[in-house]
CSV table of C-alpha atoms and ligand atoms in Angstrom, one decimal:
chain,number,residue,atom,x,y,z
E,1,UNK,CA,70.1,20.3,21.4
E,2,UNK,CA,72.0,20.2,24.4
E,3,UNK,CA,76.1,21.4,25.4
E,4,UNK,CA,77.3,19.2,28.0
E,5,UNK,CA,80.7,19.8,29.6
E,6,UNK,CA,82.7,18.7,32.1
E,7,UNK,CA,81.6,15.4,32.1
E,8,UNK,CA,80.8,12.2,29.8
E,9,UNK,CA,76.9,11.7,31.6
E,10,UNK,CA,74.3,11.2,29.3
E,11,UNK,CA,71.2,13.2,29.3
E,12,UNK,CA,68.9,10.6,29.0
E,13,UNK,CA,65.6,10.1,30.7
E,14,UNK,CA,66.6,8.4,34.0
E,15,UNK,CA,69.8,11.3,34.2
E,16,UNK,CA,70.0,12.0,37.6
E,17,UNK,CA,71.4,15.7,38.3
E,18,UNK,CA,71.7,16.7,41.5
E,19,UNK,CA,72.0,20.6,42.4
E,20,UNK,CA,75.0,22.3,42.8
E,21,UNK,CA,76.0,20.4,40.5
E,22,UNK,CA,78.1,18.5,43.0
E,23,UNK,CA,78.8,15.8,40.2
E,24,UNK,CA,80.6,18.5,38.2
E,25,UNK,CA,78.3,18.3,35.4
E,26,UNK,CA,77.6,21.4,33.8
E,27,UNK,CA,74.5,21.6,31.4
E,28,UNK,CA,74.2,24.5,28.7
E,29,UNK,CA,70.6,24.3,26.9
E,30,UNK,CA,70.8,26.2,23.5
E,31,UNK,CA,67.7,27.5,24.7
E,32,UNK,CA,66.6,28.3,28.5
E,33,UNK,CA,63.0,26.5,29.2
E,34,UNK,CA,60.6,28.2,31.2
E,35,UNK,CA,58.8,26.4,33.5
E,36,UNK,CA,55.8,26.9,35.4
E,37,UNK,CA,54.7,25.3,38.7
E,38,UNK,CA,51.7,25.3,40.6
E,39,UNK,CA,51.0,23.4,44.0
E,40,UNK,CA,47.8,22.4,45.5
E,41,UNK,CA,47.8,21.0,49.0
E,42,UNK,CA,49.1,20.7,52.5
E,43,UNK,CA,52.8,22.2,53.4
E,44,UNK,CA,54.4,19.3,52.6
E,45,UNK,CA,53.5,19.6,49.1
E,46,UNK,CA,54.8,23.0,49.2
E,47,UNK,CA,57.9,22.1,50.4
E,48,UNK,CA,58.1,19.4,47.7
E,49,UNK,CA,57.6,22.3,44.8
E,50,UNK,CA,60.5,24.1,46.7
E,51,UNK,CA,62.5,21.0,46.2
E,52,UNK,CA,61.4,20.8,42.5
E,53,UNK,CA,62.2,24.0,41.9
E,54,UNK,CA,65.6,23.7,42.9
E,55,UNK,CA,66.1,20.6,41.3
E,56,UNK,CA,64.7,22.5,37.8
E,57,UNK,CA,67.2,25.5,38.4
E,58,UNK,CA,70.0,22.9,38.8
E,59,UNK,CA,68.7,21.1,35.7
E,60,UNK,CA,69.3,24.5,33.8
E,61,UNK,CA,65.5,25.4,33.3
E,62,UNK,CA,64.0,28.8,34.2
E,63,UNK,CA,60.7,29.3,36.7
E,64,UNK,CA,58.4,31.6,35.8
E,65,UNK,CA,55.2,33.2,37.2
E,66,UNK,CA,53.0,33.4,34.0
E,67,UNK,CA,51.8,30.3,32.7
E,68,UNK,CA,51.2,31.6,29.2
E,69,UNK,CA,54.7,32.0,28.8
E,70,UNK,CA,55.7,28.5,29.8
E,71,UNK,CA,57.2,25.7,27.9
E,72,UNK,CA,56.6,23.5,30.7
E,73,UNK,CA,53.4,23.5,32.7
E,74,UNK,CA,54.1,21.4,36.3
E,75,UNK,CA,50.9,20.6,38.6
E,76,UNK,CA,51.9,19.6,42.1
E,77,UNK,CA,48.8,17.5,43.0
E,78,UNK,CA,47.0,16.7,46.2
E,79,UNK,CA,44.7,13.3,46.6
E,80,UNK,CA,43.8,13.5,50.2
E,81,UNK,CA,40.4,14.1,49.1
E,82,UNK,CA,38.3,14.2,45.8
E,83,UNK,CA,37.4,17.3,45.7
E,84,UNK,CA,41.1,18.0,45.6
E,85,UNK,CA,41.2,15.6,42.5
E,86,UNK,CA,38.3,17.1,40.6
E,87,UNK,CA,40.3,20.5,41.2
E,88,UNK,CA,43.0,19.0,39.2
E,89,UNK,CA,41.3,17.7,37.1
E,90,UNK,CA,39.4,20.6,36.0
E,91,UNK,CA,42.8,22.7,35.9
E,92,UNK,CA,44.2,20.2,33.3
E,93,UNK,CA,41.5,20.1,30.9
E,94,UNK,CA,41.8,23.9,30.7
E,95,UNK,CA,45.2,23.4,30.3
E,96,UNK,CA,44.8,21.3,27.4
E,97,UNK,CA,42.8,23.9,25.3
E,98,UNK,CA,45.9,26.2,26.0
E,99,UNK,CA,48.0,23.1,24.3
E,100,UNK,CA,46.0,22.8,21.3
E,101,UNK,CA,46.9,26.6,20.5
E,102,UNK,CA,50.6,25.6,21.7
E,103,UNK,CA,51.2,22.2,20.8
E,104,UNK,CA,54.9,22.2,21.7
E,105,UNK,CA,53.5,22.6,25.3
E,106,UNK,CA,54.7,20.0,27.8
E,107,UNK,CA,51.9,19.3,30.6
E,108,UNK,CA,53.4,17.5,33.4
E,109,UNK,CA,51.7,16.1,37.2
E,110,UNK,CA,53.6,16.0,40.3
E,111,UNK,CA,52.8,14.8,43.6
E,112,UNK,CA,50.2,12.5,45.5
E,113,UNK,CA,47.5,11.9,42.7
E,114,UNK,CA,50.2,11.4,40.1
E,115,UNK,CA,51.5,9.0,42.2
E,116,UNK,CA,48.0,7.2,43.2
E,117,UNK,CA,46.5,7.2,39.8
E,118,UNK,CA,49.7,6.8,37.3
E,119,UNK,CA,49.0,5.4,33.8
E,120,UNK,CA,45.2,6.1,34.7
E,121,UNK,CA,45.7,10.0,34.8
E,122,UNK,CA,46.9,10.0,30.9
E,123,UNK,CA,43.7,8.1,30.0
E,124,UNK,CA,41.6,10.7,32.0
E,125,UNK,CA,43.8,13.5,30.5
E,126,UNK,CA,45.4,12.7,27.3
E,127,UNK,CA,46.9,15.9,27.0
E,128,UNK,CA,48.8,15.1,29.7
E,129,UNK,CA,52.8,14.4,28.9
E,130,UNK,CA,54.4,13.5,32.1
E,131,UNK,CA,53.6,12.0,35.4
E,132,UNK,CA,55.9,11.9,38.2
E,133,UNK,CA,55.3,10.8,41.8
E,134,UNK,CA,56.7,12.3,45.2
E,135,UNK,CA,60.0,10.0,45.4
E,136,UNK,CA,61.1,10.3,41.5
E,137,UNK,CA,61.7,14.0,41.3
E,138,UNK,CA,65.5,13.7,40.6
E,139,UNK,CA,64.4,12.5,37.2
E,140,UNK,CA,62.4,15.2,36.2
E,141,UNK,CA,65.2,17.3,34.4
E,142,UNK,CA,66.3,14.3,32.4
E,143,UNK,CA,62.7,13.5,31.6
E,144,UNK,CA,61.5,16.9,30.3
E,145,UNK,CA,64.5,17.4,28.3
E,146,UNK,CA,63.6,14.1,26.3
E,147,UNK,CA,59.9,15.8,26.2
E,148,UNK,CA,61.1,18.7,25.1
E,149,UNK,CA,63.4,17.6,22.4
E,150,UNK,CA,60.9,15.4,21.1
E,151,UNK,CA,62.7,12.1,22.0
E,152,UNK,CA,59.5,10.5,24.1
E,153,UNK,CA,56.1,10.7,24.0
E,154,UNK,CA,53.9,9.9,27.0
E,155,UNK,CA,56.3,9.4,30.1
E,156,UNK,CA,55.7,8.2,33.5
E,157,UNK,CA,57.5,7.7,36.4
E,158,UNK,CA,56.0,6.6,40.1
E,159,UNK,CA,58.5,3.8,41.2
E,160,UNK,CA,60.9,6.2,42.8
E,161,UNK,CA,63.4,5.5,45.6
E,162,UNK,CA,61.3,4.5,48.9
E,163,UNK,CA,64.0,5.8,50.8
E,164,UNK,CA,64.5,9.3,49.0
E,165,UNK,CA,64.6,12.2,51.3
E,166,UNK,CA,66.3,14.5,48.8
E,167,UNK,CA,68.6,15.4,51.6
E,168,UNK,CA,71.3,17.0,49.7
E,169,UNK,CA,68.7,19.4,47.9
E,170,UNK,CA,68.4,23.1,49.2
E,171,UNK,CA,64.8,24.1,48.3
E,172,UNK,CA,64.1,27.3,46.4
E,173,UNK,CA,62.3,29.0,49.0
E,174,UNK,CA,59.4,31.7,48.2
E,175,UNK,CA,60.1,35.3,49.9
E,176,UNK,CA,59.0,35.1,53.4
E,177,UNK,CA,59.9,34.8,57.2
E,178,UNK,CA,58.9,31.6,57.9
E,179,UNK,CA,60.7,28.3,55.9
E,180,UNK,CA,59.8,24.8,55.7
E,181,UNK,CA,62.2,22.4,56.5
E,182,UNK,CA,60.8,18.4,56.1
E,183,UNK,CA,62.5,16.3,58.8
E,184,UNK,CA,60.9,13.1,57.3
E,185,UNK,CA,58.6,11.7,54.5
E,186,UNK,CA,56.1,9.3,53.9
E,187,UNK,CA,53.7,7.8,56.5
E,188,UNK,CA,53.5,4.0,58.6
E,189,UNK,CA,50.4,5.0,60.0
E,190,UNK,CA,47.3,3.5,57.6
E,191,UNK,CA,44.5,5.5,59.2
E,192,UNK,CA,42.0,4.0,57.4
E,193,UNK,CA,40.4,6.7,55.2
E,194,UNK,CA,43.8,8.2,54.2
E,195,UNK,CA,45.5,7.7,50.9
E,196,UNK,CA,48.9,9.5,52.2
E,197,UNK,CA,50.9,6.0,53.2
E,198,UNK,CA,50.2,4.6,49.4
E,199,UNK,CA,50.9,8.2,47.7
E,200,UNK,CA,54.1,9.0,49.8
E,201,UNK,CA,55.7,6.0,50.8
E,202,UNK,CA,56.9,4.3,54.2
E,203,UNK,CA,58.0,6.6,56.8
E,204,UNK,CA,61.8,7.8,56.9
E,205,UNK,CA,63.8,10.4,58.7
E,206,UNK,CA,66.3,12.7,57.9
E,207,UNK,CA,69.5,12.7,60.4
E,208,UNK,CA,69.7,15.8,62.3
E,209,UNK,CA,73.1,17.2,61.2
E,210,UNK,CA,71.3,17.6,58.0
E,211,UNK,CA,68.1,19.0,59.2
E,212,UNK,CA,70.6,21.8,61.3
E,213,UNK,CA,72.3,22.4,58.2
E,214,UNK,CA,69.1,22.8,56.3
E,215,UNK,CA,67.6,25.2,59.0
E,216,UNK,CA,71.4,27.2,59.2
E,217,UNK,CA,71.2,28.2,55.7
E,218,UNK,CA,67.6,28.7,55.9
E,219,UNK,CA,68.7,31.5,58.6
E,220,UNK,CA,71.4,32.8,57.1
E,221,UNK,CA,68.9,33.6,54.1
E,222,UNK,CA,66.7,35.3,56.1
E,223,UNK,CA,64.1,33.1,57.4
E,224,UNK,CA,63.0,33.8,61.2
E,225,UNK,CA,60.9,31.1,61.9
E,226,UNK,CA,61.1,27.8,60.7
E,227,UNK,CA,58.2,25.1,60.4
E,228,UNK,CA,58.9,21.5,60.8
E,229,UNK,CA,57.6,19.3,58.4
E,230,UNK,CA,56.5,15.2,58.9
E,231,UNK,CA,53.2,13.7,58.1
E,232,UNK,CA,53.9,12.5,61.7
E,233,UNK,CA,56.5,14.5,63.3
E,234,UNK,CA,55.9,12.6,67.0
E,235,UNK,CA,57.6,9.2,65.1
E,236,UNK,CA,60.8,11.1,63.8
E,237,UNK,CA,63.6,9.0,65.0
E,238,UNK,CA,67.7,8.6,63.6
E,239,UNK,CA,69.4,6.4,65.8
E,240,UNK,CA,68.7,7.5,69.4
E,241,UNK,CA,67.8,11.0,68.4
E,242,UNK,CA,63.7,11.3,68.8
E,243,UNK,CA,61.4,14.1,67.6
E,244,UNK,CA,62.1,15.9,71.4
E,245,UNK,CA,65.6,15.3,71.4
E,246,UNK,CA,65.7,16.7,67.8
E,247,UNK,CA,63.7,20.3,68.9
E,248,UNK,CA,66.7,20.6,71.9
E,249,UNK,CA,69.7,19.8,69.1
E,250,UNK,CA,68.2,22.4,67.0
E,251,UNK,CA,67.5,25.2,69.6
E,252,UNK,CA,71.1,24.4,70.9
E,253,UNK,CA,72.8,24.1,67.4
E,254,UNK,CA,71.5,26.8,65.5
E,255,UNK,CA,72.3,30.3,65.5
E,256,UNK,CA,69.7,33.2,65.5
E,257,UNK,CA,66.9,31.4,64.9
E,258,UNK,CA,63.8,33.0,66.7
E,259,UNK,CA,61.1,30.7,66.4
E,260,UNK,CA,60.4,27.1,65.6
E,261,UNK,CA,57.0,25.5,64.9
E,262,UNK,CA,56.2,22.0,63.6
E,263,UNK,CA,53.4,19.9,62.3
E,264,UNK,CA,51.8,17.3,62.4
E,265,UNK,CA,51.5,15.7,65.5
E,266,UNK,CA,49.7,12.2,65.7
E,267,UNK,CA,48.2,12.0,69.2
E,268,UNK,CA,49.1,8.7,69.9
E,269,UNK,CA,52.8,9.5,69.5
E,270,UNK,CA,53.0,13.1,71.5
E,271,UNK,CA,55.2,11.7,74.0
E,272,UNK,CA,55.8,13.3,77.5
E,273,UNK,CA,59.1,14.5,77.1
E,274,UNK,CA,57.8,16.6,73.9
E,275,UNK,CA,55.7,18.4,76.1
E,276,UNK,CA,58.1,19.1,78.9
E,277,UNK,CA,60.1,20.6,75.9
E,278,UNK,CA,57.2,22.7,74.5
E,279,UNK,CA,56.8,23.6,78.5
E,280,UNK,CA,60.4,24.9,78.4
E,281,UNK,CA,59.6,27.3,75.7
E,282,UNK,CA,62.4,29.2,74.6
E,283,UNK,CA,62.3,29.2,70.4
E,284,UNK,CA,60.1,26.3,70.3
E,285,UNK,CA,56.6,28.3,69.7
E,286,UNK,CA,53.3,27.5,72.2
E,287,UNK,CA,51.1,26.1,68.6
E,288,UNK,CA,50.3,22.7,68.1
E,289,UNK,CA,48.6,21.1,65.2
E,290,UNK,CA,46.7,17.6,67.2
E,291,UNK,CA,44.4,16.1,64.8
E,292,UNK,CA,41.6,14.1,66.5
E,293,UNK,CA,39.4,13.2,63.7
E,294,UNK,CA,36.4,12.1,65.7
E,295,UNK,CA,35.0,12.4,69.6
E,296,UNK,CA,33.4,8.8,69.2
E,297,UNK,CA,35.7,5.8,70.3
E,298,UNK,CA,34.0,3.5,68.0
E,299,UNK,CA,34.8,5.7,64.6
E,300,UNK,CA,38.2,6.4,66.0
E,301,UNK,CA,38.8,2.3,66.3
E,302,UNK,CA,37.1,2.0,62.8
E,303,UNK,CA,39.6,4.8,61.5
E,304,UNK,CA,42.9,3.0,63.1
E,305,UNK,CA,43.6,5.8,64.9
E,306,UNK,CA,45.4,4.1,67.8
E,307,UNK,CA,43.7,6.4,70.9
E,308,UNK,CA,40.3,6.7,72.5
E,309,UNK,CA,38.7,9.7,73.1
E,310,UNK,CA,39.9,10.0,77.0
E,311,UNK,CA,43.1,9.4,76.4
E,312,UNK,CA,43.5,12.0,73.6
E,313,UNK,CA,41.8,14.5,75.9
E,314,UNK,CA,44.1,13.3,78.5
E,315,UNK,CA,47.2,14.5,76.8
E,316,UNK,CA,45.4,17.8,76.2
E,317,UNK,CA,45.0,18.2,79.5
E,318,UNK,CA,48.7,17.8,80.1
E,319,UNK,CA,49.4,20.1,77.5
E,320,UNK,CA,47.4,23.3,78.7
E,321,UNK,CA,48.7,22.5,82.2
E,322,UNK,CA,52.1,22.6,81.3
E,323,UNK,CA,52.6,24.7,77.9
E,324,UNK,CA,51.9,28.5,78.9
E,325,UNK,CA,49.3,30.3,76.3
E,326,UNK,CA,48.9,27.2,74.1
E,327,UNK,CA,47.4,27.4,70.8
E,328,UNK,CA,45.9,24.0,70.2
E,329,UNK,CA,44.2,23.6,66.1
E,330,UNK,CA,42.7,19.8,65.1
E,331,UNK,CA,41.7,18.3,62.0
E,332,UNK,CA,37.9,16.6,62.3
E,333,UNK,CA,35.9,14.5,60.1
E,334,UNK,CA,32.4,13.9,59.3
E,335,UNK,CA,30.5,11.2,57.9
E,336,UNK,CA,33.1,8.6,58.3
E,337,UNK,CA,31.1,5.1,57.2
E,338,UNK,CA,28.5,4.2,59.8
E,339,UNK,CA,28.8,7.3,62.1
E,340,UNK,CA,25.6,8.3,64.0
E,341,UNK,CA,24.0,11.3,65.0
E,342,UNK,CA,25.0,10.7,68.4
E,343,UNK,CA,28.9,9.4,67.1
E,344,UNK,CA,28.9,13.2,65.5
E,345,UNK,CA,27.6,15.0,68.8
E,346,UNK,CA,30.6,13.4,70.8
E,347,UNK,CA,32.8,15.1,68.0
E,348,UNK,CA,30.9,18.1,68.8
E,349,UNK,CA,31.5,17.3,72.6
E,350,UNK,CA,35.2,16.9,72.0
E,351,UNK,CA,35.7,20.4,70.4
E,352,UNK,CA,33.9,22.3,73.5
E,353,UNK,CA,36.1,20.1,75.9
E,354,UNK,CA,39.3,20.3,74.3
E,355,UNK,CA,38.2,24.4,73.7
E,356,UNK,CA,40.3,23.9,70.2
E,357,UNK,CA,41.6,27.7,69.2
E,358,UNK,CA,41.0,26.3,65.7
E,359,UNK,CA,39.9,23.2,63.5
E,360,UNK,CA,39.9,22.2,59.9
E,361,UNK,CA,36.8,20.5,59.2
E,362,UNK,CA,35.9,17.9,56.7
E,363,UNK,CA,33.7,15.9,55.3
E,364,UNK,CA,34.8,12.2,54.8
E,365,UNK,CA,35.4,11.3,51.1
E,366,UNK,CA,36.3,7.9,50.5
E,367,UNK,CA,39.9,7.0,48.9
E,368,UNK,CA,40.0,4.0,46.5
E,369,UNK,CA,42.6,1.7,48.0
E,370,UNK,CA,42.0,2.7,51.5
E,371,UNK,CA,40.7,0.0,54.2
E,372,UNK,CA,37.7,2.6,55.0
E,373,UNK,CA,36.7,2.5,51.1
E,374,UNK,CA,36.0,-1.0,51.4
E,375,UNK,CA,33.2,0.1,53.9
E,376,UNK,CA,29.7,1.4,52.5
E,377,UNK,CA,29.4,5.3,52.5
E,378,UNK,CA,26.1,5.2,53.9
E,379,UNK,CA,26.4,8.6,55.7
E,380,UNK,CA,24.1,10.9,53.0
E,381,UNK,CA,25.8,13.6,51.4
E,382,UNK,CA,23.2,15.8,53.0
E,383,UNK,CA,23.9,14.8,56.1
E,384,UNK,CA,27.6,15.0,55.7
E,385,UNK,CA,26.6,18.6,54.6
E,386,UNK,CA,24.7,19.5,57.5
E,387,UNK,CA,27.3,17.9,59.9
E,388,UNK,CA,30.0,20.0,58.7
E,389,UNK,CA,27.9,22.9,58.9
E,390,UNK,CA,27.6,22.5,62.5
E,391,UNK,CA,31.3,21.4,62.9
E,392,UNK,CA,32.3,24.8,61.0
E,393,UNK,CA,29.6,26.6,63.7
E,394,UNK,CA,31.5,25.3,66.7
E,395,UNK,CA,34.9,26.3,65.2
E,396,UNK,CA,34.1,30.0,64.8
E,397,UNK,CA,32.5,30.3,68.3
E,398,UNK,CA,35.6,28.7,69.6
E,399,UNK,CA,38.1,30.4,67.4
E,400,UNK,CA,36.2,33.8,68.7
E,401,UNK,CA,36.0,32.8,72.5
E,402,UNK,CA,40.1,32.1,72.0
E,403,UNK,CA,40.6,35.5,70.2
E,404,UNK,CA,38.8,37.3,73.0
E,405,UNK,CA,40.7,35.5,75.8
E,406,UNK,CA,43.8,37.2,74.5
E,407,UNK,CA,42.7,40.9,75.1
E,408,UNK,CA,44.5,42.3,77.5
E,409,UNK,CA,47.5,39.8,77.3
E,410,UNK,CA,51.3,41.1,76.0
E,411,UNK,CA,52.2,39.0,73.4
E,412,UNK,CA,55.4,39.1,71.0
E,413,UNK,CA,54.4,39.5,67.4
E,414,UNK,CA,56.9,38.5,64.4
E,415,UNK,CA,56.0,41.1,61.8
E,416,UNK,CA,55.4,39.7,58.1
E,417,UNK,CA,53.7,42.4,56.3
E,418,UNK,CA,51.7,45.6,55.2
E,419,UNK,CA,48.2,44.8,56.0
E,420,UNK,CA,46.5,44.5,52.9
E,421,UNK,CA,43.9,46.5,53.9
E,422,UNK,CA,45.3,48.9,55.9
E,423,UNK,CA,48.5,50.5,54.4
E,424,UNK,CA,49.3,52.3,58.0
E,425,UNK,CA,49.4,48.9,59.7
E,426,UNK,CA,51.3,45.5,60.0
E,427,UNK,CA,50.0,42.2,59.9
E,428,UNK,CA,52.6,39.7,61.9
E,429,UNK,CA,52.0,36.3,64.1
E,430,UNK,CA,51.9,36.0,67.7
E,431,UNK,CA,54.4,32.9,69.2
E,432,UNK,CA,51.0,31.1,69.6
E,433,UNK,CA,50.7,31.2,65.5
E,434,UNK,CA,47.5,33.9,65.6
E,435,UNK,CA,47.5,37.0,63.1
E,436,UNK,CA,47.7,40.0,64.6
E,437,UNK,CA,47.5,43.4,63.1
E,438,UNK,CA,49.6,46.5,64.4
E,439,UNK,CA,49.6,50.0,63.5
E,440,UNK,CA,53.0,51.5,62.6
E,441,UNK,CA,55.5,51.5,60.2
E,442,UNK,CA,57.8,48.2,60.4
E,443,UNK,CA,60.5,46.5,58.6
E,444,UNK,CA,59.3,42.6,57.9
E,445,UNK,CA,61.0,40.5,60.0
E,446,UNK,CA,60.6,42.8,63.3
E,447,UNK,CA,59.7,41.4,66.3
E,448,UNK,CA,57.8,43.7,68.5
E,449,UNK,CA,56.2,43.6,72.3
E,450,UNK,CA,53.0,44.3,72.1
E,451,UNK,CA,49.6,44.4,74.0
E,452,UNK,CA,46.4,42.8,72.4
E,453,UNK,CA,43.7,45.5,72.5
E,454,UNK,CA,40.8,44.4,70.5
E,455,UNK,CA,39.9,41.7,68.0
E,456,UNK,CA,39.2,42.5,64.5
E,457,UNK,CA,37.5,40.1,62.6
E,458,UNK,CA,39.4,36.9,62.6
E,459,UNK,CA,42.7,38.7,63.8
E,460,UNK,CA,44.2,40.6,66.8
E,461,UNK,CA,44.7,43.9,67.3
E,462,UNK,CA,47.5,45.4,69.2
E,463,UNK,CA,49.9,48.0,69.8
E,464,UNK,CA,53.6,48.3,70.5
E,465,UNK,CA,54.8,49.1,74.2
E,466,UNK,CA,58.6,48.3,73.6
E,467,UNK,CA,60.0,47.8,70.3
E,468,UNK,CA,62.9,45.7,69.6
E,469,UNK,CA,64.1,45.9,66.2
E,470,UNK,CA,65.4,42.1,65.4
E,471,UNK,CA,69.2,42.1,65.6
E,472,UNK,CA,70.4,40.8,62.2
T,501,5AD,N1,38.3,12.4,53.9
T,501,5AD,C1,38.3,13.5,54.4
T,501,5AD,N2,39.1,13.9,55.1
T,501,5AD,C2,40.2,13.1,55.0
T,501,5AD,N3,41.6,13.6,55.3
T,501,5AD,C3,42.2,12.9,55.2
T,501,5AD,N4,41.5,11.8,54.2
T,501,5AD,C4,40.5,12.3,54.3
T,501,5AD,C5,39.5,11.8,54.0
T,501,5AD,N5,40.0,10.5,53.0
T,501,5AD,C6,41.6,14.6,56.4
T,501,5AD,C7,42.1,14.3,58.2
T,501,5AD,C8,43.6,14.8,57.6
T,501,5AD,C9,43.3,16.0,56.9
T,501,5AD,C10,44.8,16.5,56.3
T,501,5AD,O1,42.7,15.6,56.0
T,501,5AD,O2,41.5,14.7,58.6
T,501,5AD,O3,43.8,14.9,59.1
T,502,SF4,FE1,47.3,10.0,56.7
T,502,SF4,FE2,46.8,9.0,59.4
T,502,SF4,FE3,49.2,9.5,58.1
T,502,SF4,FE4,48.3,11.6,58.6
T,502,SF4,S1,48.9,9.8,60.1
T,502,SF4,S2,49.3,11.1,57.1
T,502,SF4,S3,45.7,10.5,58.5
T,502,SF4,S4,47.7,8.1,57.5
C-alpha cells in the first residue's frame, strides 16, 4: 500500500514522521487519503488543529473541507464544559450514520475530550476508530495509515509525551491577517472547576528563539498580527526569560510585525513588569483578557484562584492608569457550588467596578475528576440560568457603554475583509481589538487611521482621515 524511499523507517502505528521530512523520509502512498478536520473550542485548540494539519500534510495526507468526500474525519474536541462534550457526542453519532453508508471511513477524536475519556469514548460511540490526546499527535499519521490499511481495529493514544511542545512543527495556518503562536502548553494551576490540567497536562514553555522564529515565519507568510497563546501566559518562563521579557524580545527581534496580542492571563501572575511593557505600547496592543471568574472572595478561594477581589481590582486600577485605551475582557462563572444570591451579586458589582469592556459568561458545569466535582452541585439549574441572564445583561450594557465612549476618538484599524453585510465597507480591528466598519475600497492587511463616528450594533463605525497602505 505504501512505497517508502530513502529510509528504512518502518511505518507502524507509532511512526513518528516529523514535518519538513527532516529525517529524510519521503513517503508516497499509492492513494492520497483525504482528511476532513473539524475543531471545537478555544484558540489553543484551533492552533492544535493547525499543528495537526501540518503533521498530516507531512505524512502525505490531503486536507479537505467537505466531510462527504473524506476517507478520514477527525473531530478535535473541547472538554471544558459538559455542553461542549454533548455537542461532540451528537456530531459523532451523526458521523456514525455516514459511516454506515461508507464502512471504510475512519473516524478519529482528538483534543481534550479524547484525553479525558480515552477508552470510554469508544464505549459511548462504537463507530469511533481512533482516540488521541493533545500530546500524542506525532503518532497520528502512522496510526491513520494503520487504520486505512486495515491493520488495526480501534486505536487509542492518550499517553503522549508530557514534555511535547511540537516546537519543530510549523502550523498550516488559515488564511487571514492574525496568526496564533503557542508559547507554552498545559496548565499547573488546578483551578478546582477546571479540566484543562488533566486534559492538557503540566505546563511547559517553548524557548524564546523558537517562538521568535515561528513568529518571523508567520510574518513572512503575510500575517500582520500575532496572538501568543498559553493557558496562563503570565507564568511563561524559559531560563531567565519571563513573559514580559519575551514580549520585549519579540518586539525587538521580529521584523515587520505590526501587532502583538496574547491570551490568557492569570490575575495572580500578572506582573507590574508586564503592565509597564503594555504601557510602553509599540506593537504590544492595549487589549487584555483577564479572567476574574467570581466577585466573591469565598467562591474565589473555593475555586483555588489564588487572589481576592481587592487584589484583582488593584491590578485593574494599575492597568487602567498605565495602559492608554485599554480594552479589558474577562471570563465569569455563576452557580459554582454553594454560591449564594449575595455572592452572585458581588460578581455583578465586580463587573461594574472593573468596567469590563467585554465578558464571556458561563454557568458552572461539574467536570468529573476535578476537585469541585466533589462538592454538591447545589445551585438549581433554573437559578444558574437566571444568574447567567443577569450577567449577560450587565455585559451587554458595559460593552455598549465601552463602545459609545470610543465615539470621537482617533484609532488605527487593521482591515481584514469586506463587510459581509455591506459590500462598500470593510471590517477591521482597532488596536484594542474592537471590530470597526470602514467605508471605502481597501486591501486585506491595510492599516488606516480613523475617527470613530458611530456605533453600529456590536461594531464601531469610522471614516478614514489619513490612509497609510502598509509597506510590504
Ligand atoms: N464550568 C463552567 N465554566 C468553566 N470554565 C472552565 N471550567 C468551567 C466549568 N467547569 C470557564 C472559565 C474559564 C473559561 C475558559 O471557561 O471561566 O476561564
Ligand atoms: Fe483552567 Fe485555571 Fe488553568 Fe485556566 S488557569 S486552564 S481556568 S486550571
